[in-house]
XYZ file of C-alpha atoms in Angstrom:
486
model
C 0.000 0.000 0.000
C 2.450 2.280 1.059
C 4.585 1.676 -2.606
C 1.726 2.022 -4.523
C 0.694 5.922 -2.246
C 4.522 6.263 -3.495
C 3.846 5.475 -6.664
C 0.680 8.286 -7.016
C 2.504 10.597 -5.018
C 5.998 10.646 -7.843
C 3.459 10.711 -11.045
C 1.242 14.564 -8.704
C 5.202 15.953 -8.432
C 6.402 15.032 -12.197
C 2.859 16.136 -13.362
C 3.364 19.466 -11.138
C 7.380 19.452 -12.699
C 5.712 19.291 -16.326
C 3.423 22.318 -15.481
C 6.191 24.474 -14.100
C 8.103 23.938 -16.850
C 5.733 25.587 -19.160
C 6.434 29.105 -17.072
C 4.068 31.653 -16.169
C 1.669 31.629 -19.091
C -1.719 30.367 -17.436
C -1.343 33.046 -14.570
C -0.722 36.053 -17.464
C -3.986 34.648 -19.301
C -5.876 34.693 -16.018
C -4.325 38.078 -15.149
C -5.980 39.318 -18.746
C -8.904 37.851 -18.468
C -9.483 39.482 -14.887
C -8.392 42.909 -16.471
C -10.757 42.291 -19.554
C -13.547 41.002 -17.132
C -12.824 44.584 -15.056
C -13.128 46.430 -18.284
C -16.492 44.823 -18.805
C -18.120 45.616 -15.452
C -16.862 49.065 -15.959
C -19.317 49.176 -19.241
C -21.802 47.832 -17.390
C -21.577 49.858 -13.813
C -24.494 52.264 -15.572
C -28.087 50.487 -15.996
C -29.667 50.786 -19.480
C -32.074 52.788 -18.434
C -29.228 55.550 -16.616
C -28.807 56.354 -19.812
C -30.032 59.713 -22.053
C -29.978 58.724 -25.779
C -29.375 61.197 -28.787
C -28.979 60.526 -32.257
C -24.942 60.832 -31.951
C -24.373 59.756 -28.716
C -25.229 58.047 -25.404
C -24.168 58.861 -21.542
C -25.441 59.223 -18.089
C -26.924 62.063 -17.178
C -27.631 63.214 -13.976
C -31.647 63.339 -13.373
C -31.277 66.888 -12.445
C -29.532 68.331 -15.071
C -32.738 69.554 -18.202
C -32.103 69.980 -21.757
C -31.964 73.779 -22.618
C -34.187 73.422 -25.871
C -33.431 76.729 -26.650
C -29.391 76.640 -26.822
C -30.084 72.909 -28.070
C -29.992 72.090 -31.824
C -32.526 70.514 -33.715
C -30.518 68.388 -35.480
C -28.735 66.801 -31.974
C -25.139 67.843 -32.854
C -25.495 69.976 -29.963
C -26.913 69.879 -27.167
C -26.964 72.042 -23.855
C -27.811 70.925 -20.418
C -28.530 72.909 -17.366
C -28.160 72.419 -13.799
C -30.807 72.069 -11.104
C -29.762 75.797 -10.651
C -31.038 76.619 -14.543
C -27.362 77.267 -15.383
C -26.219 76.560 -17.875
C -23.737 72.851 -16.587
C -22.896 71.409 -19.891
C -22.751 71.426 -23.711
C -22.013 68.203 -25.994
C -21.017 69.147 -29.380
C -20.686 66.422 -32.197
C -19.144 67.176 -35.166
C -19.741 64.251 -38.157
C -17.185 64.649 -40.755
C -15.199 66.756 -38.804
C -11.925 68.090 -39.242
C -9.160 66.336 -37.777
C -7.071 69.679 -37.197
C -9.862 70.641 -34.285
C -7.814 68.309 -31.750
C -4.219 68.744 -33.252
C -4.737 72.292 -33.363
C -5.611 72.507 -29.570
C -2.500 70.300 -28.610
C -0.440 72.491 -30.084
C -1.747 75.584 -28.724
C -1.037 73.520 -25.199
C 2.106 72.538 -26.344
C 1.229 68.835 -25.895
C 3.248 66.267 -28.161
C 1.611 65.012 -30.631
C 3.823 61.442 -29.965
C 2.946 61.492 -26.800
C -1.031 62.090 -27.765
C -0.472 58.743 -30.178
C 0.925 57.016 -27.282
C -2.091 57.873 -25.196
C 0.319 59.379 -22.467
C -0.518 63.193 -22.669
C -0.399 65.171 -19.445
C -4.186 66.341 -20.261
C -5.121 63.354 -21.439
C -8.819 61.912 -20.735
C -11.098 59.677 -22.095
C -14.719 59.999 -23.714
C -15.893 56.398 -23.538
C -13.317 54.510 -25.468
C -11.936 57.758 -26.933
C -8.644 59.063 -25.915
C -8.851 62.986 -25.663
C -7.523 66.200 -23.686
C -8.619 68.068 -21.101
C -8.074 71.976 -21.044
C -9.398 75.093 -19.797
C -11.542 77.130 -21.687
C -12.001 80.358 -20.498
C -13.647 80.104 -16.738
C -15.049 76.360 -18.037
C -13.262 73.064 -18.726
C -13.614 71.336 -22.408
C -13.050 67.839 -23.490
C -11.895 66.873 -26.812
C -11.776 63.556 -28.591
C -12.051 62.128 -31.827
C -13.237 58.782 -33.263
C -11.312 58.285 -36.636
C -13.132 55.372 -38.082
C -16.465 57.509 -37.647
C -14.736 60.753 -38.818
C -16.284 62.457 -35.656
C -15.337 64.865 -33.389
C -16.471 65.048 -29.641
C -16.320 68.436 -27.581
C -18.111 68.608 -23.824
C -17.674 71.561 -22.286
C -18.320 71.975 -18.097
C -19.231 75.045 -16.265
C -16.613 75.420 -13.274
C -12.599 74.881 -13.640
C -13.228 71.633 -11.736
C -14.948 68.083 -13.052
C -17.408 67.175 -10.709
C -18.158 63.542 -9.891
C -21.328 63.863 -12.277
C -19.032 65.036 -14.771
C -17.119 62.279 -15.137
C -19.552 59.781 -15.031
C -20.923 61.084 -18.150
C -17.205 61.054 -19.638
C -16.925 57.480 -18.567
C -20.355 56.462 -20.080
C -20.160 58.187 -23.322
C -20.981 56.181 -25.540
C -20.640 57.324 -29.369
C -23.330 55.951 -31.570
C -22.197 57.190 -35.367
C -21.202 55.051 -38.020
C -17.851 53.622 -38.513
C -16.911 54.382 -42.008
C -13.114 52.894 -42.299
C -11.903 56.625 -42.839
C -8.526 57.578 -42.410
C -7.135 60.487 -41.040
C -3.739 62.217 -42.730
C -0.522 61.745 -40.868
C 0.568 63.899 -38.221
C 2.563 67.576 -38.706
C 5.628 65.593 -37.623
C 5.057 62.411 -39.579
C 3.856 65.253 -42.877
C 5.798 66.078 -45.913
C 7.348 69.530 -46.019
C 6.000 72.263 -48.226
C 8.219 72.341 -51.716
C 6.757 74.983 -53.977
C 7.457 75.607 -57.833
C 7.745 79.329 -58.208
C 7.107 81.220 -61.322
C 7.149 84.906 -63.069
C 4.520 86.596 -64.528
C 3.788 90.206 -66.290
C 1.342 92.727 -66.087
C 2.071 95.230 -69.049
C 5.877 96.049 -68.233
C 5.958 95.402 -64.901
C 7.428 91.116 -64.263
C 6.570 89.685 -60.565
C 8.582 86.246 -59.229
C 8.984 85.011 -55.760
C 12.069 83.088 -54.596
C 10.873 80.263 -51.519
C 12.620 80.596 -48.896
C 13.035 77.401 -46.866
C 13.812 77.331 -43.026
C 15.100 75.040 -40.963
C 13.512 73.918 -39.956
C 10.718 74.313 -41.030
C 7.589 75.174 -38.639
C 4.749 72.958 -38.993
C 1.443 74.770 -37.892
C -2.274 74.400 -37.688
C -2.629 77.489 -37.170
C -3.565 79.703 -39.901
C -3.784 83.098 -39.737
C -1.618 83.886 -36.756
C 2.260 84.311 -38.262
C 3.897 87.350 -38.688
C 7.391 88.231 -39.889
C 10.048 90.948 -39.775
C 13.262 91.237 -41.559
C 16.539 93.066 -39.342
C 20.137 92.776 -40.104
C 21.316 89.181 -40.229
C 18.456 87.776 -38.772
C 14.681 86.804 -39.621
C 12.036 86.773 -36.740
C 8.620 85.539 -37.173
C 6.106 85.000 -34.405
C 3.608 82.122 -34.381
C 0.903 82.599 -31.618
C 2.950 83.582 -28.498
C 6.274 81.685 -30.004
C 9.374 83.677 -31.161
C 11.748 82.396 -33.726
C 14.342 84.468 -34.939
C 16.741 82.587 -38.071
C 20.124 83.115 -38.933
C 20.011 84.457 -42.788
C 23.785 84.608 -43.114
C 23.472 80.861 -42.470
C 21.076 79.028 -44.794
C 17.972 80.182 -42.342
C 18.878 78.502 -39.591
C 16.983 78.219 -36.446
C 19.207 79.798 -33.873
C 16.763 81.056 -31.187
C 13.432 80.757 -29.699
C 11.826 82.054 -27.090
C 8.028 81.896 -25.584
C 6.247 85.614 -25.218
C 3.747 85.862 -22.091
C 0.890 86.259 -25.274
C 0.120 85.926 -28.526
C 1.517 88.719 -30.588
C 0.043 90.520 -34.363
C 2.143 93.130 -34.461
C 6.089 92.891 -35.218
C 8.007 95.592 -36.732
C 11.932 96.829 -37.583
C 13.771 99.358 -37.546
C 17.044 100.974 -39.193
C 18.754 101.497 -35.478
C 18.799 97.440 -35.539
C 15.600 97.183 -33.160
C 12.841 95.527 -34.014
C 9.202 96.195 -32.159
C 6.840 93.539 -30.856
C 3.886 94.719 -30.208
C -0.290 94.056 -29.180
C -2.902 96.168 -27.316
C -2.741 95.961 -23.867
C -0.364 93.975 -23.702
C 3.460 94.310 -22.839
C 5.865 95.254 -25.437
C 9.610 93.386 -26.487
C 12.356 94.738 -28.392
C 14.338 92.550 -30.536
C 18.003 93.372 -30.707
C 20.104 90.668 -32.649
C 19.128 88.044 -30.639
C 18.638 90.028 -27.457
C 14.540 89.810 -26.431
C 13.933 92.558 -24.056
C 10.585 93.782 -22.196
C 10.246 97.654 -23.156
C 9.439 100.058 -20.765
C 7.369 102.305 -23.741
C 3.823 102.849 -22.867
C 3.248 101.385 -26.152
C -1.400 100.858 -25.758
C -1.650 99.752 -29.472
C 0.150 97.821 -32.341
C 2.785 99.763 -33.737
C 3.836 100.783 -37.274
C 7.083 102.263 -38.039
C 7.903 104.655 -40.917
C 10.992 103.422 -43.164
C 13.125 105.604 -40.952
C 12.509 104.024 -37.582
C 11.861 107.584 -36.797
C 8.313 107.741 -36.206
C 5.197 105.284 -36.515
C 1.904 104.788 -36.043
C -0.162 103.564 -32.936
C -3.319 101.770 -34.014
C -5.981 99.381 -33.639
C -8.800 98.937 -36.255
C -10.630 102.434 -34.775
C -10.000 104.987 -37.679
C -10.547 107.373 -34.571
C -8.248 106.350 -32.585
C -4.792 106.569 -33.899
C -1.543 108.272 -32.402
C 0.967 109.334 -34.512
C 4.122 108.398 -32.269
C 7.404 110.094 -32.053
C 11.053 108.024 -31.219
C 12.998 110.138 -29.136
C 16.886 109.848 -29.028
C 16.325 108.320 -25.733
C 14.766 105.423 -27.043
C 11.098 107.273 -25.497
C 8.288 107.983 -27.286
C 5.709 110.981 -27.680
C 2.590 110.432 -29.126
C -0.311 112.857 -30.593
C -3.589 111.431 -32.172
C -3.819 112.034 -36.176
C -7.280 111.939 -37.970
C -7.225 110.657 -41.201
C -9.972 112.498 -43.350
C -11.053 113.366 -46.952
C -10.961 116.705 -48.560
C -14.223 118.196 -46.526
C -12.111 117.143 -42.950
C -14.718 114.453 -42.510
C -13.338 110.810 -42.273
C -13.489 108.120 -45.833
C -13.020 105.058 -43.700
C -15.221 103.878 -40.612
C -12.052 101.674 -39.624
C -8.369 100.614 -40.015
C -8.343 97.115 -40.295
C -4.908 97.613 -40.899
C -2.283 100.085 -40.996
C 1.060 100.366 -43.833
C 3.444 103.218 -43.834
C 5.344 103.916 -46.828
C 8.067 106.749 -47.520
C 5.526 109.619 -47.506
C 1.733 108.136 -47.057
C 0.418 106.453 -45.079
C -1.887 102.746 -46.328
C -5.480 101.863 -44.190
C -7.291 99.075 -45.152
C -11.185 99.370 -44.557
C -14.573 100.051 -45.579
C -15.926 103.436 -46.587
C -18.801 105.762 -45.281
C -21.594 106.341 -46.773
C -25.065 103.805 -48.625
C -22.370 102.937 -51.175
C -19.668 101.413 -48.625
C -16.920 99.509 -50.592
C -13.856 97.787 -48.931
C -10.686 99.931 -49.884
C -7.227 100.918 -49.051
C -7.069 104.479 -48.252
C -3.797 106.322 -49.683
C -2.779 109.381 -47.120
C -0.809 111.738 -46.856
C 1.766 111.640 -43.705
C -0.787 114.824 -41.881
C -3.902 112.554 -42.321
C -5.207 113.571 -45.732
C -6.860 111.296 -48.213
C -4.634 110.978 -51.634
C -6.250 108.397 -53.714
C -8.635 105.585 -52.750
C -7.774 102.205 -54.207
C -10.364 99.474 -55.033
C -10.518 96.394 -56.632
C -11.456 95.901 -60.288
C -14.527 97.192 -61.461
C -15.042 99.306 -58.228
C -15.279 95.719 -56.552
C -14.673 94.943 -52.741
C -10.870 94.388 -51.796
C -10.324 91.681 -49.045
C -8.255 91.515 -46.375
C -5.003 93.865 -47.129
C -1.601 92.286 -45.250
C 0.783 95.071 -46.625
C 1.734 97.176 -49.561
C 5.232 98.359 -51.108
C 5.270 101.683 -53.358
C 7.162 101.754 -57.125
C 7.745 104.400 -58.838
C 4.614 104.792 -60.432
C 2.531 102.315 -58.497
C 1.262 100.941 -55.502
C 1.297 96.666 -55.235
C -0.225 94.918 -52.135
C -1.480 91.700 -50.965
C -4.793 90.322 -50.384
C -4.806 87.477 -47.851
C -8.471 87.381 -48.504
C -8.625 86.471 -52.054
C -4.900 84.933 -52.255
C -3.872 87.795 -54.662
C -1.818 90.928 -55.352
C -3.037 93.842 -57.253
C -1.600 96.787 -58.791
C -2.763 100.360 -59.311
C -1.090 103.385 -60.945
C -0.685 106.471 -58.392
C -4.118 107.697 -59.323
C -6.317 104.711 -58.594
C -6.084 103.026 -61.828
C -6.757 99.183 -61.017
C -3.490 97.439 -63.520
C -4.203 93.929 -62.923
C -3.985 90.355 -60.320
C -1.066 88.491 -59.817
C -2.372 84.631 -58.227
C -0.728 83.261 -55.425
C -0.376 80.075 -57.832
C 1.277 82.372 -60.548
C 4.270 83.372 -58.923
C 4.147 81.391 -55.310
C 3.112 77.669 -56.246
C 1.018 77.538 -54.071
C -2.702 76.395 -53.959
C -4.470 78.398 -51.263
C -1.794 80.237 -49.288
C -3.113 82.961 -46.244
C -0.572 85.417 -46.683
C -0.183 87.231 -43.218
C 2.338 89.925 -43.822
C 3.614 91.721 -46.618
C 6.529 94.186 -46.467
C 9.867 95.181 -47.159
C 12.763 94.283 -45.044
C 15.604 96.495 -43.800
C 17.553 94.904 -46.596
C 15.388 96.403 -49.258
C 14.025 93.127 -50.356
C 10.163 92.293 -50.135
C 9.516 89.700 -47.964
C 5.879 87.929 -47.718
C 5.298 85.611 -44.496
C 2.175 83.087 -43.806
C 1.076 79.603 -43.922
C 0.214 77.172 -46.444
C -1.425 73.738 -46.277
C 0.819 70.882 -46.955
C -0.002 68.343 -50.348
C -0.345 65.636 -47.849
C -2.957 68.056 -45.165
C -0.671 66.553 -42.653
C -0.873 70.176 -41.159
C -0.057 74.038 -42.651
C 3.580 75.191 -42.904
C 4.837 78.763 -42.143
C 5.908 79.740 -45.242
C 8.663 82.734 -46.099
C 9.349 84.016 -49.775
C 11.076 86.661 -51.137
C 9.184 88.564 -53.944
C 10.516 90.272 -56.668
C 9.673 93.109 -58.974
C 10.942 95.730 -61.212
C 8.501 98.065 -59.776
């Protein structure tokens, strides 16, 4: 008896042996199943009937919180909920075919990696339901952004308060998104995207020949932003600002990137000077000199953007009132006096109800905006340097202009940009419209916003703004020179 308990007892150990043997592989499955298993009864902590239903989407809401019918669309994409306080609590917006650059665009404005968003492992990061998202302040309220790429749909909650509450997140973790899964594709990423490599040309109008040269940094500066890059040309370097980011490029070496540096905000307004200074510049906000590649706070009681004159000895403080503008004064101290300058017609009463924008050539002075009067066109007002109206400039056929970025002076003519309409036009001194150069005609490119327009301290023309790569992995910032035998 005892042999045979012997015998039993040497097959348990060799059959325990044989197990061992095959390592730790049946405790890792169980370990995965338990995690799956927790996954499961997370889905399933909520009831079905916990749940509020739209057409897009579905999530527990709290019984207190009432659909705002009025803020609420008809169609579902958004909806607004208020509190048992008939505040407003919460707003879930859906967007179905939705851009992909909504969610890129706010990482980079948070200055969140875009690897580290892929990875899941963003210091915002949050989850929608099974959508991996950020989690920012907007204004005095939080907002929550995902997106679903196989359903091509973009999720935005926003919550009163700077604080989730526990509601809050239930509805996060219950979300539940309820469009169609399409198999769509998004483009790669700005860092994974092909860089902008335009084919420039030439073209003529009459006598006058137009080219651009591309200018290539590096690097380069991959954007979604669109509107918000400015440039300014200074001795050896090139500065452009991109929301509240400063780059400033070495052009004595192949446009090298040899400094950045982040402003306190985002900046509109950057301009040079001929004393090596260059002016940074928003309203209400506090003002930097650039100095090689010196960035220093200024004292100036600068209230307004800031123009120079070629000079560097005076400028222009404005912003979009046509009555309110300072003419301002550089003293040898490196102060400034300012006095406010009207800018009028012939009868002292003013053309323009606003300056959109403001350009100061060698003796007039450029503003951008619409007209007085029943017949109100969109022009650029020619003045003298004491506030006079010269000429009025419109587009052909008495037409609307767009939005005016800059304007350089020939001999006999004025040419500017319009970001608007991706286009430059040409007049004679008098007002005569001479013709459209196309961004595609001289810039290869295939809808370009061109920000700034201008002429560096080098005498060159310089145009700076962004362009959407072939590939829509994201816009570029995009720098070319432009030339003409204006």
């Amino acid at each position: 008896m005892k042999k045979l308990l012997l015998v039993f007892l040497s097959i348990f150990l060799l059959l325990t042996v044989a197990c061992g043997d095959k390592g730790e592989k049946p405790p890792e499955k169980e370990e995965v199943k338990v995690a799956e298993e927790v996954t499961e009864e997370t889905k399933e902590e909520f009831a079905p009937e916990d749940y509020y239903k739209s057409v897009f989407w579905k999530a527990v809401i709290p019984k207190d919180w009432e659909k705002n019918e009025e803020k609420s669309s008809d169609d579902d994409k958004t909806i607004v909920f208020n509190g048992s306080n008939g505040e407003q609590i919460a707003k879930i917006y859906i967007s179905v075919g939705g851009s992909p650059k909504d969610i890129r665009k706010e990482l980079e404005k948070l200055e969140l990696s875009e690897t580290d968003f892929i990875d899941k492992n963003v210091e915002n990061g949050i989850y929608i339901g099974e959508e991996y998202g950020i989690l920012f302040p907007s204004y005095s309220n939080l907002k929550a952004m995902a997106r679903n790429i196989p359903k091509e749909t973009n999720i935005e909650i926003q919550f009163a308060g700077d604080k989730l509450s526990a509601e809050a997140e239930n509805l996060l973790k219950s979300f539940v998104l309820l469009t169609e899964d399409t198999g769509h594709t998004d483009p790669p990423y700005a860092h994974e995207g092909e860089e902008f490599a335009p084919t420039t040309g030439e073209i003529s109008i009459g006598d006058y020949k137009f080219s651009a040269e591309y200018i290539k940094l590096d690097p380069v500066i991959p954007t979604y932003e669109t509107f918000k890059t400015f440039g300014a040309q200074n001795g050896n370097y090139f500065y452009l600002v991109k929301n509240d980011e400063l780059y400033i490029y070495d052009m004595n070496d192949s446009m090298k990137l040899v400094k950045t540096e982040k402003l306190p905000n985002e900046y509109s307004a950057i301009v040079a000077s001929p004393n090596g200074k260059t002016y940074v510049t928003e309203p209400y906000k506090d003002s930097f000199i650039l100095e090689g590649l010196e960035v220093e706070k200024t004292a100036l009681d600068i209230k307004n953007k800031l123009t120079l004159h070629p000079s560097g000895t005076w400028g222009i403080e404005h912003n979009f009132s046509i009555d309110d503008i300072n003419k301002v004064t550089i003293n040898d101290d490196g102060t400034m006096t300012s006095e406010p300058i009207a800018f009028v017609g012939a009868d002292g009463n003013p053309v323009q109800k606003m300056a959109a924008n403001l350009f100061i050539l060698e003796e007039k002075i450029a503003i951008p905006g619409g007209t007085e009067g029943e017949d109100s066109v969109y022009a650029l007002g020619i003045y003298n340097t004491d506030g006079t109206l010269d000429v009025l400039l419109k587009n052909k056929d008495d037409k609307n202009l767009g939005s005016i970025t800059g304007i350089i002076e020939g001999a006999n003519t004025y040419f500017a940009a319009d970001a608007n309409m991706r286009a430059f036009y040409l007049w004679d001194k008098t007002g005569n419209f001479l013709g459209e150069v196309e961004d595609s005609d001289i810039l290869g490119t295939n809808y370009p916003w061109m920000a700034k327009f201008f002429k560096g301290m080098d005498g060159n023309t310089y145009l700076v703004g962004t362009e959407e790569r072939p590939d829509k992995s994201s816009n570029e910032v995009i720098v070319y020179k432009i030339n003409t035998n204006l």
